[in-house]
């Protein structure tokens, strides 16, 4: 493709980006971490040639075409803005920014700069989520009538569990909904082709006081034997949201980061006038297809049995499992292929800055609904 990347952030998700880029043979020019020491260590351990000292140094590197932003949420806006102004395309982790004023500004700036902006809603890229999208668009389950699902985790189950996402100044005023709920909302809107028009939300901070470690803790790492202090919590551990979509589609979503045993259970079911589809991220190589008039069936991921528009997103033959890391590969393949083609007016199959703006808008309205205990209309 002759495109080259740089990555900001070398933690859990930054390394996922780096692995996926390497599988696509996209050169990584350098990395910028949270400190000089962490940047240099990441470059040494990952075999990356350049350790940037600052965002300004990265932005001025003329050899970089695409910047991947994999940092805490409060940094997304200034880092994306710097990259766009330097003429780079951007792949930004979700959320795109901390509020809709920032996300709208980035949508506008990308258009002004004539650069491509994408948000890492990578869960669209499970092969069988692509198949679900294709089946719904083909009318295989008729008209979608009901959608329901959950996104449940347990990595913040104990009061001693800690991560920067718990701090509103770093992660934002919304947590579980913004962090994982938006993945589900983006996926369902994309699969069904319907946007949310109205919602009613209930949120809760299940663990009101946590134990903050005295030093930094990497995502998903244990905090045992680390000195801590009590920290009152304000962000959501849990949320349930009633949803009205375009076209009369109704739904409900429950999210939680305190559900023991649920490691990363993003599950949905879409019920239509002719059939149903269900998918569970913890068992991602199976799609359930439900019917009233014939036996239900399981579609085990097999490119030869998938819809033509979906089978290209299954990189391996039947019986060869594909999972979370592969979703990054397929997303980046879509993005880099689009940039390489050079027609930025063409339709975009990947999640765009506009999609990122839409999800942040939904988060703000969910907060309003929960606070005021009422239905809220989605406008604009």
XYZ file of C-alpha atoms in Angstrom:
380
model
C 0.000 0.000 0.000
C 3.018 2.261 0.463
C 1.411 3.876 3.510
C 3.258 4.222 6.804
C 1.950 4.503 10.345
C 2.855 5.884 13.751
C 1.218 4.836 17.022
C 0.526 7.000 20.066
C 0.122 4.844 23.154
C 1.936 1.585 23.856
C -0.358 -0.059 26.403
C -2.834 -2.890 25.865
C -4.690 -1.440 22.885
C -1.648 0.269 21.353
C 0.062 -3.089 21.145
C -3.062 -4.574 19.548
C -2.834 -1.892 16.844
C 0.868 -2.566 16.333
C 0.332 -6.313 15.961
C -2.447 -5.797 13.407
C -0.407 -3.297 11.368
C 2.465 -5.747 11.204
C 0.191 -8.520 9.993
C -0.759 -6.203 7.123
C 2.920 -5.389 6.453
C 2.285 -1.687 7.104
C 5.547 -0.081 8.267
C 5.441 1.502 11.728
C 7.749 4.515 11.705
C 7.678 5.132 15.448
C 5.813 5.144 18.750
C 4.983 7.865 21.267
C 4.275 6.629 24.804
C 3.194 8.316 28.013
C 6.799 9.125 29.001
C 10.255 9.068 27.461
C 11.172 5.956 29.444
C 7.983 4.057 28.499
C 8.373 5.078 24.860
C 11.954 3.857 24.682
C 11.097 0.594 26.424
C 8.181 -0.014 24.030
C 10.394 0.606 21.020
C 13.054 -1.765 22.364
C 10.622 -4.545 23.217
C 8.642 -4.234 19.990
C 11.525 -3.579 17.615
C 10.213 -0.202 16.442
C 12.867 2.162 15.055
C 11.891 5.559 16.415
C 10.867 6.711 19.882
C 9.140 10.072 19.505
C 9.723 12.584 22.288
C 6.516 14.579 21.744
C 3.347 14.875 19.682
C 4.969 17.786 17.870
C 7.889 15.587 16.791
C 5.526 12.881 15.569
C 3.299 15.352 13.714
C 6.313 16.829 11.922
C 7.547 13.430 10.690
C 6.879 13.609 6.964
C 7.289 9.850 6.557
C 4.064 9.145 8.509
C 0.763 8.910 6.631
C -1.589 7.551 9.311
C -1.531 8.150 13.066
C -3.107 5.601 15.419
C -4.251 7.176 18.684
C -4.420 4.642 21.521
C -4.188 6.876 24.591
C -6.546 7.746 27.480
C -9.727 9.485 26.363
C -8.819 13.033 27.425
C -5.891 13.022 24.981
C -7.872 11.974 21.912
C -8.948 15.466 20.890
C -5.589 17.303 21.106
C -3.660 14.410 19.559
C -6.151 13.915 16.722
C -6.236 17.655 16.068
C -2.423 17.807 15.894
C -2.268 14.866 13.506
C -4.955 16.254 11.202
C -3.374 19.716 11.081
C -0.095 18.052 10.117
C -1.838 16.402 7.163
C -2.095 12.890 8.622
C -4.999 10.487 8.400
C -6.182 9.266 11.800
C -7.378 6.029 13.354
C -8.579 7.009 16.841
C -9.643 4.691 19.629
C -13.126 5.293 20.992
C -14.483 7.576 22.213
C -13.376 10.020 19.537
C -13.249 12.799 22.158
C -14.659 13.791 25.558
C -17.765 15.652 24.336
C -19.741 16.483 21.203
C -18.183 19.943 20.871
C -14.814 18.257 20.414
C -16.095 15.453 18.173
C -17.941 17.910 15.905
C -14.780 19.998 15.626
C -12.785 16.931 14.564
C -15.379 15.942 11.957
C -15.128 19.451 10.490
C -11.331 19.581 10.670
C -10.917 16.250 8.869
C -13.129 17.564 6.063
C -11.231 20.861 5.850
C -7.873 19.083 5.818
C -9.176 16.509 3.317
C -7.951 13.713 5.575
C -9.632 10.418 6.458
C -10.756 9.903 10.043
C -11.783 6.556 11.528
C -12.755 5.338 14.996
C -11.805 1.888 16.284
C -15.241 0.311 16.553
C -13.514 -2.900 15.565
C -16.272 -5.265 16.725
C -17.981 -4.727 13.385
C -15.168 -6.799 11.925
C -15.816 -10.191 13.440
C -16.523 -12.287 10.332
C -19.934 -13.321 11.643
C -20.881 -9.737 12.535
C -20.150 -8.934 8.904
C -22.361 -11.885 7.990
C -25.134 -10.648 10.298
C -24.950 -7.251 8.583
C -25.151 -8.885 5.163
C -28.113 -11.094 6.148
C -30.107 -8.195 7.593
C -29.428 -6.021 4.563
C -30.495 -8.896 2.271
C -33.782 -9.226 4.149
C -32.987 -12.736 5.381
C -34.764 -12.122 8.704
C -37.366 -9.790 7.230
C -37.955 -6.416 8.852
C -36.061 -6.020 12.152
C -38.586 -5.492 14.966
C -36.737 -6.063 18.242
C -33.067 -5.925 19.257
C -31.746 -6.777 22.686
C -28.390 -7.529 24.208
C -25.700 -6.998 26.779
C -22.085 -6.029 27.136
C -20.846 -7.511 30.396
C -17.361 -7.624 31.933
C -15.891 -8.363 35.369
C -12.476 -6.681 35.259
C -13.694 -3.931 37.644
C -15.615 -6.344 39.896
C -13.669 -5.679 43.116
C -13.235 -2.314 44.866
C -9.478 -2.895 44.556
C -9.654 -3.061 40.734
C -8.341 0.141 39.187
C -7.779 1.770 35.811
C -7.505 5.320 34.477
C -11.020 4.944 33.036
C -12.352 5.314 36.586
C -11.129 8.915 36.728
C -13.593 11.321 35.029
C -10.869 13.810 34.134
C -9.110 11.087 32.120
C -11.957 8.915 30.873
C -14.973 11.212 30.903
C -18.177 11.459 32.931
C -19.526 8.192 31.464
C -17.618 4.935 31.893
C -19.241 1.547 31.253
C -21.649 2.970 28.679
C -18.926 4.996 26.935
C -16.283 2.279 27.105
C -18.263 -0.804 26.062
C -21.867 0.274 25.535
C -20.924 2.403 22.538
C -19.365 -0.660 20.881
C -22.764 -2.398 21.076
C -24.702 0.678 19.956
C -22.403 1.273 16.981
C -22.549 -2.380 15.979
C -26.349 -2.617 16.124
C -26.901 0.637 14.236
C -24.499 -0.570 11.547
C -25.960 -4.085 11.259
C -29.565 -2.885 11.103
C -28.944 0.362 9.223
C -31.093 2.157 11.840
C -30.087 5.057 14.078
C -31.326 5.566 17.627
C -34.109 8.174 17.709
C -35.165 8.082 21.381
C -33.851 6.521 24.596
C -34.485 6.096 28.310
C -31.607 5.145 30.594
C -30.927 3.918 34.124
C -27.323 4.166 35.383
C -25.691 3.115 38.636
C -22.353 3.343 40.384
C -22.472 -0.096 41.988
C -19.148 0.327 43.813
C -19.267 3.839 45.324
C -15.736 3.790 46.786
C -12.695 2.124 45.243
C -9.052 1.773 46.252
C -6.818 4.000 44.122
C -3.227 2.695 43.706
C -0.399 5.058 44.572
C 1.150 4.607 41.121
C 0.054 3.881 37.527
C -1.591 0.538 36.744
C -1.771 -0.879 33.233
C -5.179 -1.964 31.905
C -6.200 -5.496 32.974
C -3.209 -5.807 35.351
C -3.761 -6.857 38.968
C -3.279 -4.274 41.723
C -2.371 -6.752 44.474
C 0.340 -5.653 46.938
C 0.176 -2.019 45.786
C -0.438 0.775 48.305
C -3.887 2.340 47.854
C -6.173 5.053 49.189
C -10.003 5.344 49.150
C -11.452 7.128 46.103
C -15.172 8.015 45.771
C -16.642 6.999 42.408
C -19.079 8.927 40.211
C -18.949 7.090 36.872
C -21.254 4.221 35.899
C -20.463 0.571 36.605
C -23.852 -0.424 35.186
C -26.461 0.842 32.760
C -29.690 -0.322 31.127
C -31.066 1.623 28.172
C -34.415 1.355 26.395
C -33.995 2.262 22.732
C -36.263 3.366 19.892
C -34.573 3.179 16.496
C -35.641 4.432 13.092
C -38.339 2.417 11.356
C -40.118 1.304 14.530
C -37.273 -0.952 15.725
C -37.233 -1.239 19.525
C -34.469 -2.476 21.767
C -32.786 -2.692 25.135
C -29.122 -2.804 26.156
C -27.581 -3.687 29.528
C -23.915 -2.951 30.251
C -21.838 -3.824 33.292
C -18.193 -3.989 34.275
C -18.990 -5.715 37.581
C -20.591 -9.011 36.428
C -18.510 -11.895 37.815
C -17.476 -14.449 35.224
C -18.407 -12.319 32.220
C -15.020 -11.564 30.733
C -16.045 -9.718 27.583
C -19.585 -10.798 26.755
C -20.880 -8.557 24.009
C -24.086 -10.333 22.973
C -26.960 -9.280 20.744
C -30.098 -10.733 19.235
C -32.011 -9.150 16.368
C -35.576 -10.425 15.910
C -37.228 -9.781 12.555
C -40.508 -10.580 10.845
C -39.035 -13.707 9.215
C -36.301 -14.846 11.609
C -33.684 -13.928 14.201
C -29.910 -13.660 14.545
C -27.777 -13.836 17.698
C -24.037 -13.431 18.320
C -21.835 -13.751 21.416
C -18.343 -12.226 21.351
C -17.079 -14.838 23.820
C -17.938 -17.484 21.198
C -17.260 -15.447 18.061
C -17.067 -18.194 15.459
C -20.759 -19.093 15.711
C -23.853 -17.174 14.564
C -27.261 -18.395 15.778
C -30.051 -18.202 13.191
C -33.566 -18.614 14.542
C -36.740 -19.581 12.710
C -40.409 -20.281 13.485
C -41.097 -22.673 10.563
C -37.928 -24.765 10.509
C -35.193 -25.905 12.857
C -32.911 -23.267 14.296
C -29.302 -23.512 13.134
C -25.789 -22.497 13.998
C -23.578 -21.049 11.272
C -20.000 -21.919 12.157
C -17.651 -19.434 10.536
C -16.877 -20.737 7.057
C -16.067 -18.368 4.177
C -17.560 -20.786 1.661
C -20.945 -20.634 3.451
C -21.005 -16.902 4.108
C -22.549 -14.133 2.012
C -20.298 -12.822 -0.788
C -19.975 -9.380 0.824
C -18.968 -10.895 4.177
C -16.690 -13.786 3.264
C -13.719 -11.517 2.511
C -13.597 -10.652 6.212
C -12.893 -14.274 7.155
C -9.154 -14.679 6.654
C -8.947 -18.387 7.484
C -10.824 -21.496 6.289
C -13.644 -23.204 8.151
C -12.596 -24.674 11.495
C -9.812 -22.117 11.967
C -10.920 -19.777 14.745
C -10.757 -16.007 14.361
C -11.211 -13.592 17.246
C -10.585 -10.177 18.759
C -7.084 -9.513 17.339
C -8.323 -10.317 13.837
C -10.964 -7.571 14.008
C -8.220 -4.929 14.091
C -6.580 -6.465 11.037
C -9.790 -6.376 9.008
C -10.651 -2.829 10.100
C -7.188 -1.524 9.240
C -7.282 -3.369 5.908
C -10.502 -1.491 5.067
C -9.084 1.870 6.196
C -5.705 1.608 4.495
C -7.254 0.244 1.316
C -9.610 3.218 1.219
C -6.789 5.731 1.753
C -4.615 4.037 -0.868
C -7.443 4.224 -3.434
C -7.362 8.009 -3.059
C -11.054 8.774 -3.658
C -12.107 10.339 -0.381
C -15.611 11.055 -1.682
C -16.313 7.325 -2.049
C -18.560 5.563 0.444
C -16.729 4.465 3.574
C -17.316 0.971 4.942
C -15.329 1.545 8.145
C -16.524 3.447 11.261
C -15.920 7.129 10.564
C -15.456 10.255 12.686
C -19.157 10.859 12.072
C -19.917 7.502 13.731
C -17.661 8.483 16.614
C -19.507 11.784 16.990
C -22.859 9.954 16.989
C -21.785 7.641 19.830
C -20.534 10.494 22.021
C -23.841 12.280 21.402
C -25.710 9.173 22.558
C -23.565 9.047 25.721
C -24.447 12.639 26.558
C -28.148 11.962 26.054
C -28.000 8.751 28.094
C -26.513 10.796 30.961
C -29.325 13.355 30.656
C -31.980 10.636 30.580
C -30.615 8.866 33.656
C -30.199 12.099 35.599
C -33.662 13.450 34.747
C -35.367 10.037 34.742
C -37.125 10.507 31.394
C -37.129 9.636 27.699
C -34.797 11.801 25.602
C -35.091 12.414 21.860
C -31.989 12.122 19.647
C -31.913 15.107 17.293
C -29.522 16.321 14.635
